[in-house]
Short mmCIF file of C-alpha atoms in Angstrom, two decimals:
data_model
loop_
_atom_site.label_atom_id
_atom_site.label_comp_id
_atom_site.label_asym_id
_atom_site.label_seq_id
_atom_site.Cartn_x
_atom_site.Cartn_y
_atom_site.Cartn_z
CA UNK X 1 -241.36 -64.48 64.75
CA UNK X 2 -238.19 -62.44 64.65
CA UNK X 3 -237.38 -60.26 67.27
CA UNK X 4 -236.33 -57.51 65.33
CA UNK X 5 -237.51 -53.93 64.15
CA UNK X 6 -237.63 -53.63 60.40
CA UNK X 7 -237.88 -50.37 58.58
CA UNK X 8 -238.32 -49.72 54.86
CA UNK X 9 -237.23 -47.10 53.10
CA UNK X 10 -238.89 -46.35 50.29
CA UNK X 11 -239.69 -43.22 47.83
CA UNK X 12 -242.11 -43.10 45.35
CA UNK X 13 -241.88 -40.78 42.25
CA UNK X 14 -245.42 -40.66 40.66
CA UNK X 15 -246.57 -38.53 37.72
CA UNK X 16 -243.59 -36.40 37.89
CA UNK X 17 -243.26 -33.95 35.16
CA UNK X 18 -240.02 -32.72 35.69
CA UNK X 19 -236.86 -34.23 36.32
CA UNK X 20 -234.56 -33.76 38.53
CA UNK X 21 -230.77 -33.27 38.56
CA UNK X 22 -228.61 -34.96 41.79
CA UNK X 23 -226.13 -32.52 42.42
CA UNK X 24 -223.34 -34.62 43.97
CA UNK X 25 -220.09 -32.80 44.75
CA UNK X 26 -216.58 -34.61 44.59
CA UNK X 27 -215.30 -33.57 47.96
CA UNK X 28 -212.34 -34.22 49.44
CA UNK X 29 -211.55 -37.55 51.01
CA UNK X 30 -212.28 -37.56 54.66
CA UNK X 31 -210.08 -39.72 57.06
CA UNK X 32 -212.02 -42.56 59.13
CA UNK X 33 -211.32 -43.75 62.51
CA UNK X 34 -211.83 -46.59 64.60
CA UNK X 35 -210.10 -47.10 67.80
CA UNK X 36 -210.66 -49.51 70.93
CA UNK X 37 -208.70 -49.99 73.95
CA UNK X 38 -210.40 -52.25 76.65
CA UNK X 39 -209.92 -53.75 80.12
CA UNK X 40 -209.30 -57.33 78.63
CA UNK X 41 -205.70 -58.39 76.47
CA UNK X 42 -206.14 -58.35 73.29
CA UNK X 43 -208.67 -56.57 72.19
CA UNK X 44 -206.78 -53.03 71.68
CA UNK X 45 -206.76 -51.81 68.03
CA UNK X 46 -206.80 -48.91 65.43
CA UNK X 47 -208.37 -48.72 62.23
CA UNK X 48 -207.49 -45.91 59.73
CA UNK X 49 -209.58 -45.71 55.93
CA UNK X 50 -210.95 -43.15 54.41
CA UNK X 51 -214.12 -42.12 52.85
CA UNK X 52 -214.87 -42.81 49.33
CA UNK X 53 -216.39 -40.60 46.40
CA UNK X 54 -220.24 -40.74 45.03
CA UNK X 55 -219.78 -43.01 42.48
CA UNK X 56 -217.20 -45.18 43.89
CA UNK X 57 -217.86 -49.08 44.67
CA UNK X 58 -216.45 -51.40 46.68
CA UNK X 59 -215.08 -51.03 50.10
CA UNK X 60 -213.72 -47.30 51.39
CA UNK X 61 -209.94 -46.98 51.12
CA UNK X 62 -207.53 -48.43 54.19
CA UNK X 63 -204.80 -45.89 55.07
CA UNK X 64 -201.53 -47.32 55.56
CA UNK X 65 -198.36 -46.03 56.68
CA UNK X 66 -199.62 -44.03 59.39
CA UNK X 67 -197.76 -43.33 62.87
CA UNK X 68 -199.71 -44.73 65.47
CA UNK X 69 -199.60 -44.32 69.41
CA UNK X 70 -201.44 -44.87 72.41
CA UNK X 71 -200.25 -43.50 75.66
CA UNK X 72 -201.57 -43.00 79.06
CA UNK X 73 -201.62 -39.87 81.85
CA UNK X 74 -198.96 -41.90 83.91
CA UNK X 75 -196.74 -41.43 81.15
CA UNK X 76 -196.49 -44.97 78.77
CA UNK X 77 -196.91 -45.01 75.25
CA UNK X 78 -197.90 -47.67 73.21
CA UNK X 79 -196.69 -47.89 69.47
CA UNK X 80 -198.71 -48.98 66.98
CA UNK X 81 -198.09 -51.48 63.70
CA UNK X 82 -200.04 -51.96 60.74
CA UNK X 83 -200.57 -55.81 60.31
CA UNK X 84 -199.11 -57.37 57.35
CA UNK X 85 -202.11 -59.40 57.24
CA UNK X 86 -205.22 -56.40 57.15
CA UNK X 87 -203.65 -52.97 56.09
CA UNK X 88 -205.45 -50.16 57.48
CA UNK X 89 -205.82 -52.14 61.01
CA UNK X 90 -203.09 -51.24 63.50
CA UNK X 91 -202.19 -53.45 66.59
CA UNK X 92 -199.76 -52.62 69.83
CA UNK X 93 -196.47 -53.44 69.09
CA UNK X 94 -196.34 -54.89 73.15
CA UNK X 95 -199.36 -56.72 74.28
CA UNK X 96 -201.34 -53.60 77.32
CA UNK X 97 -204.55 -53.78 78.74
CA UNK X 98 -206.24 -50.91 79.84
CA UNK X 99 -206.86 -49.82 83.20
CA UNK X 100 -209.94 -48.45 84.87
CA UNK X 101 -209.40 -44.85 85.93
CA UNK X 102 -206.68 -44.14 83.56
CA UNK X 103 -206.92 -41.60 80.79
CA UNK X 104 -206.12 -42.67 77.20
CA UNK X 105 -204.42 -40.62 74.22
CA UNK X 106 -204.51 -41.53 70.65
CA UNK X 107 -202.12 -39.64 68.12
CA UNK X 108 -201.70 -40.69 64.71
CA UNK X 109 -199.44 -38.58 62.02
CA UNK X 110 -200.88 -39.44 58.07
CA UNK X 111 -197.91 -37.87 55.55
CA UNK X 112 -197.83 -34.85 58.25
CA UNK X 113 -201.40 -34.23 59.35
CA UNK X 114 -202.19 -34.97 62.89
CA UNK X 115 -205.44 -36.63 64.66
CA UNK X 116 -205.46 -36.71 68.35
CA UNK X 117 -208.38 -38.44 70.99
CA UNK X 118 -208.31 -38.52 74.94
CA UNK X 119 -211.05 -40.54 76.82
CA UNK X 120 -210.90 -42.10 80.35
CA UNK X 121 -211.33 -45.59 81.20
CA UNK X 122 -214.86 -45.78 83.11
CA UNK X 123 -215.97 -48.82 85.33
CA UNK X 124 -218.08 -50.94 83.92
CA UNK X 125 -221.38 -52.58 85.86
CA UNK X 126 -221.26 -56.54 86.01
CA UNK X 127 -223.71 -58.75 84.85
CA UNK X 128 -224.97 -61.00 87.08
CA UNK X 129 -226.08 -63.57 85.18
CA UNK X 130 -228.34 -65.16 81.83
CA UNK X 131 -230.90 -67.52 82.20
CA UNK X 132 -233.14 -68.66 79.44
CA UNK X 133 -236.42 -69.92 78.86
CA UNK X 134 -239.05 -71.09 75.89
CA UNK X 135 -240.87 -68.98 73.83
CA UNK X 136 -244.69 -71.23 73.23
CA UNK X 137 -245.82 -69.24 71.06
CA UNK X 138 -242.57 -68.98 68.99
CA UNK X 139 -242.31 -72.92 69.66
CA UNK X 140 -245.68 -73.32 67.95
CA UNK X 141 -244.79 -71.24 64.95
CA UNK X 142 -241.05 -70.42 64.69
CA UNK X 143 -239.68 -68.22 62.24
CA UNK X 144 -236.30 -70.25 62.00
CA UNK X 145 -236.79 -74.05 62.79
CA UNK X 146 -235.41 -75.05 65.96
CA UNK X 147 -235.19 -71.44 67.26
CA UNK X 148 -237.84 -70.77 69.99
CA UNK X 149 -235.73 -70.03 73.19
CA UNK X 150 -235.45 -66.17 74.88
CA UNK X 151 -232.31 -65.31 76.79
CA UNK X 152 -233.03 -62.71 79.83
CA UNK X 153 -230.43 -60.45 81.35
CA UNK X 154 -229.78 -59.81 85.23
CA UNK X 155 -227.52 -57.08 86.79
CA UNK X 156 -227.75 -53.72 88.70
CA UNK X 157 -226.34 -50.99 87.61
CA UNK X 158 -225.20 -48.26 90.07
CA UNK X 159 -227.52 -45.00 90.88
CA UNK X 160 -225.02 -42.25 91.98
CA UNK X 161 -223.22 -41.47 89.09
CA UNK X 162 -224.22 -40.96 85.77
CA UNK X 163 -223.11 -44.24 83.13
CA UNK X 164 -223.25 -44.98 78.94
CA UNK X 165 -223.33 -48.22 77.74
CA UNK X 166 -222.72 -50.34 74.87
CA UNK X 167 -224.11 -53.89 74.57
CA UNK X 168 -222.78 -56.57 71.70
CA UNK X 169 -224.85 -60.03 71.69
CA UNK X 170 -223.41 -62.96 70.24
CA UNK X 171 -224.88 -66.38 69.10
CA UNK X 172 -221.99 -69.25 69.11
CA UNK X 173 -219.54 -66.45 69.03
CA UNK X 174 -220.84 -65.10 66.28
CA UNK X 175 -221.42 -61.34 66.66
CA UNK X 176 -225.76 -60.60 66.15
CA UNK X 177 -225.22 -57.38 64.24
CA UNK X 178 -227.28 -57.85 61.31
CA UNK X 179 -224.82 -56.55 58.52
CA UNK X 180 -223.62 -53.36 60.96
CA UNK X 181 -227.22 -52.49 61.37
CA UNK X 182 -227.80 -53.47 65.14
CA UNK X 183 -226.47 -50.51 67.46
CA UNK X 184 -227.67 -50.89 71.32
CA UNK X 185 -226.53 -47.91 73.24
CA UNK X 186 -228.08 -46.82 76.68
CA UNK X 187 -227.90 -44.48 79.87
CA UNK X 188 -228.54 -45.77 83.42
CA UNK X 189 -231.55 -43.43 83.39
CA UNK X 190 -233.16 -45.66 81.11
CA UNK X 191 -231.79 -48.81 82.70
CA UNK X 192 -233.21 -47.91 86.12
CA UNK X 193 -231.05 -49.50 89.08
CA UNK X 194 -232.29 -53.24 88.14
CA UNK X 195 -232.24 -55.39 85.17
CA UNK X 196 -234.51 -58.58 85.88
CA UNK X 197 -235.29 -61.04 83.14
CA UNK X 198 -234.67 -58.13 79.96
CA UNK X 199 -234.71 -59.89 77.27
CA UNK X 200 -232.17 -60.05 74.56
CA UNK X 201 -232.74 -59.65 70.84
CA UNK X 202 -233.35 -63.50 68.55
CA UNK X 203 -234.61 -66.88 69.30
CA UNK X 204 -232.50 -69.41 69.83
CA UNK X 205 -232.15 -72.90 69.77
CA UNK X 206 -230.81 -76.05 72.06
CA UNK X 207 -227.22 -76.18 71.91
CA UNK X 208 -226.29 -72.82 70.90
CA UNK X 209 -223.92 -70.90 73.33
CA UNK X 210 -225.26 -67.33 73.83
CA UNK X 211 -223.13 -64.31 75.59
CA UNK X 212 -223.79 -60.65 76.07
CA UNK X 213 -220.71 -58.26 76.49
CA UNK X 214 -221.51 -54.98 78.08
CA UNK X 215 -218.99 -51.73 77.58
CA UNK X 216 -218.75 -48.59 79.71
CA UNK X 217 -218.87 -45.38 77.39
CA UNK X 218 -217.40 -41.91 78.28
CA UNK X 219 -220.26 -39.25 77.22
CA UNK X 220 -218.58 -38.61 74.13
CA UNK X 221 -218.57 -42.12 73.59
CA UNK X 222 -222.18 -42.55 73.91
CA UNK X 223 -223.17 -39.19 71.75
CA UNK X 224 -221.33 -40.71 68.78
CA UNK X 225 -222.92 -44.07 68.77
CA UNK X 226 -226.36 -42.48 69.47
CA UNK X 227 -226.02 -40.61 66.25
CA UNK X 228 -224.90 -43.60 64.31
CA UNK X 229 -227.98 -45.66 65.53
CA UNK X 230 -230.20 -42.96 64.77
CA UNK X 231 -228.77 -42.47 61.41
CA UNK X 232 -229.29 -46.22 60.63
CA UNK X 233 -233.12 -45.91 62.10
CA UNK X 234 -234.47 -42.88 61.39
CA UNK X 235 -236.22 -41.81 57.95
CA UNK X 236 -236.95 -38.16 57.54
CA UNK X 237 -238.22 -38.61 54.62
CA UNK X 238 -237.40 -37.41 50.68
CA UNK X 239 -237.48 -33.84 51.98
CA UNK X 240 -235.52 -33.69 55.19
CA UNK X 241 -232.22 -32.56 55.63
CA UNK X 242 -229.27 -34.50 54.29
CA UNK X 243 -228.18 -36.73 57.42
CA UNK X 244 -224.82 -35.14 59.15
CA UNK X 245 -221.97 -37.34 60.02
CA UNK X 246 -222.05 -38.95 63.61
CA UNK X 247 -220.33 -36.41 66.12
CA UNK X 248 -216.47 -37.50 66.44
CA UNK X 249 -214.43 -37.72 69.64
CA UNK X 250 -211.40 -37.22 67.41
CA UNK X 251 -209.86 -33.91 66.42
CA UNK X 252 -208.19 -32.95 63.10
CA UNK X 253 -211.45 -33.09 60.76
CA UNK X 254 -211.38 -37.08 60.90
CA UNK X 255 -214.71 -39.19 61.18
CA UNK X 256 -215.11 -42.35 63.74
CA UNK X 257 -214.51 -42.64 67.04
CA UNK X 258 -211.81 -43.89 69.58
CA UNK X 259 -213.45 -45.77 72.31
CA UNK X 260 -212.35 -46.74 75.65
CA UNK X 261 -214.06 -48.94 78.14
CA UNK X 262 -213.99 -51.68 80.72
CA UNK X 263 -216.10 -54.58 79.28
CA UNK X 264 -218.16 -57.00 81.57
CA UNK X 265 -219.87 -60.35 80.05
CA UNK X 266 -221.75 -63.49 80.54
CA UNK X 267 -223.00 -66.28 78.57
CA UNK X 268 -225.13 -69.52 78.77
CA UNK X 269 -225.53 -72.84 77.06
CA UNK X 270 -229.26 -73.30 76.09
CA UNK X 271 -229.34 -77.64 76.90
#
């Protein structure tokens, strides 16, 4: 069976005798970022779109023509292009990889308004390894044919200072997100010194090539994806408060987040 948590959402009008009237404001357009600079080449982008009204379909607005910089607290900047080929998604004009220990500063000018970011580069624990091993029960009555192998974690993660992390799982390089719906964030409190044999989420099957990439988070870092994953699983119900937006990193009344963090990974072959 699927090693996953499913929730429901559902509301139930019954025998209502009045009706009632959605009062949805047009509000102004907020800007969205998402930024990453990393440890590894690359990997270092920005994406700029904006939010989209009530009754709007489709995907949210890209933002082009922005300025876009990166620069560091030893004094280089980075500019930033918007590719010809996805508009709203910015890449470094010259190739940089981030360093641990460094401090990292994101400004981007849209038609005069200004959005700024500043988060250090944090180590990163290693993994040690993945190993894998069958599932009988899953073998005896799989969910998806063929797919009956777990895939267990190993590392240590250091005691004397406090860490955030962000995990990504992949399955054949394919990212195991479930539509944007799979957000693993954690502390080292909750890690504990020693991971032996955790397992990761799915089944999988011989042949596939399974990796796990593991990314440092500033605190910051870590209190905006926290509210994103508990946006996506928690259900107050049809009389709780309307859900507020995940707590930015980024000043200048823009949404997202600009992240940056040294990345560890591993990966087997299941033979």
């Amino acid at each position: 069976m699927k090693k996953a948590i499913i929730i429901v959402f559902s509301i139930l009008l019954i025998s209502c005798e009045e009706g009632i009237i959605l009062d949805v404001n047009q509000v102004e357009p907020k800007v969205v970022i998402e930024g990453l600079i990393t440890n590894r080449p690359g990997q270092q982008y920005i994406k700029i779109g904006s939010t989209a009204d009530f009754y709007s379909s489709g995907l949210n607005p890209v933002v082009s023509s922005a300025v876009v910089s990166v620069s560091d607290n030893l004094g280089n900047t980075y500019a930033f292009s918007e590719s010809t080929e996805k508009p709203g998604f910015y890449l470094p004009n010259v190739s940089f990889t981030g360093e641990v220990g460094r401090t990292y500063n994101l400004d981007i000018d849209i038609d005069g308004k200004k959005y700024t970011a500043s988060e250090e580069l944090l180590n990163v624990a290693t993994i040690d390894s993945l190993t894998y091993g069958k599932d009988e029960d899953e073998f005896s009555d799989p969910e998806d044919a063929g797919r009956y192998y777990n895939v267990f974690v190993y590392t240590k993660e250091p005691q004397d200072e406090d860490n955030f992390y962000l995990f990504k799982f992949y399955r054949n390089e394919e990212w195991l997100n479930d539509n944007g719906e799979d957000i693993t964030v954690t502390d080292d409190v909750a890690i504990g010194e020693a991971i032996e044999g955790l397992e990761l989420p799915e089944y999988h099957s011989v042949g596939d090539s399974v990796s796990m990439e593991m990314y440092s988070l500033t605190q910051t870092e870590f209190i905006y994806w926290s509210d994103v994953a508990n946006l996506i699983f928690s259900d107050g119900g049809v009389f709780s408060p309307l859900p507020a937006n995940p707590r930015t990193n980024i000043s200048g009344g823009a949404l997202g987040v600009f992240q940056v963090s040294a990345v560890s990974s591993s990966y087997v072959v299941i033979k």
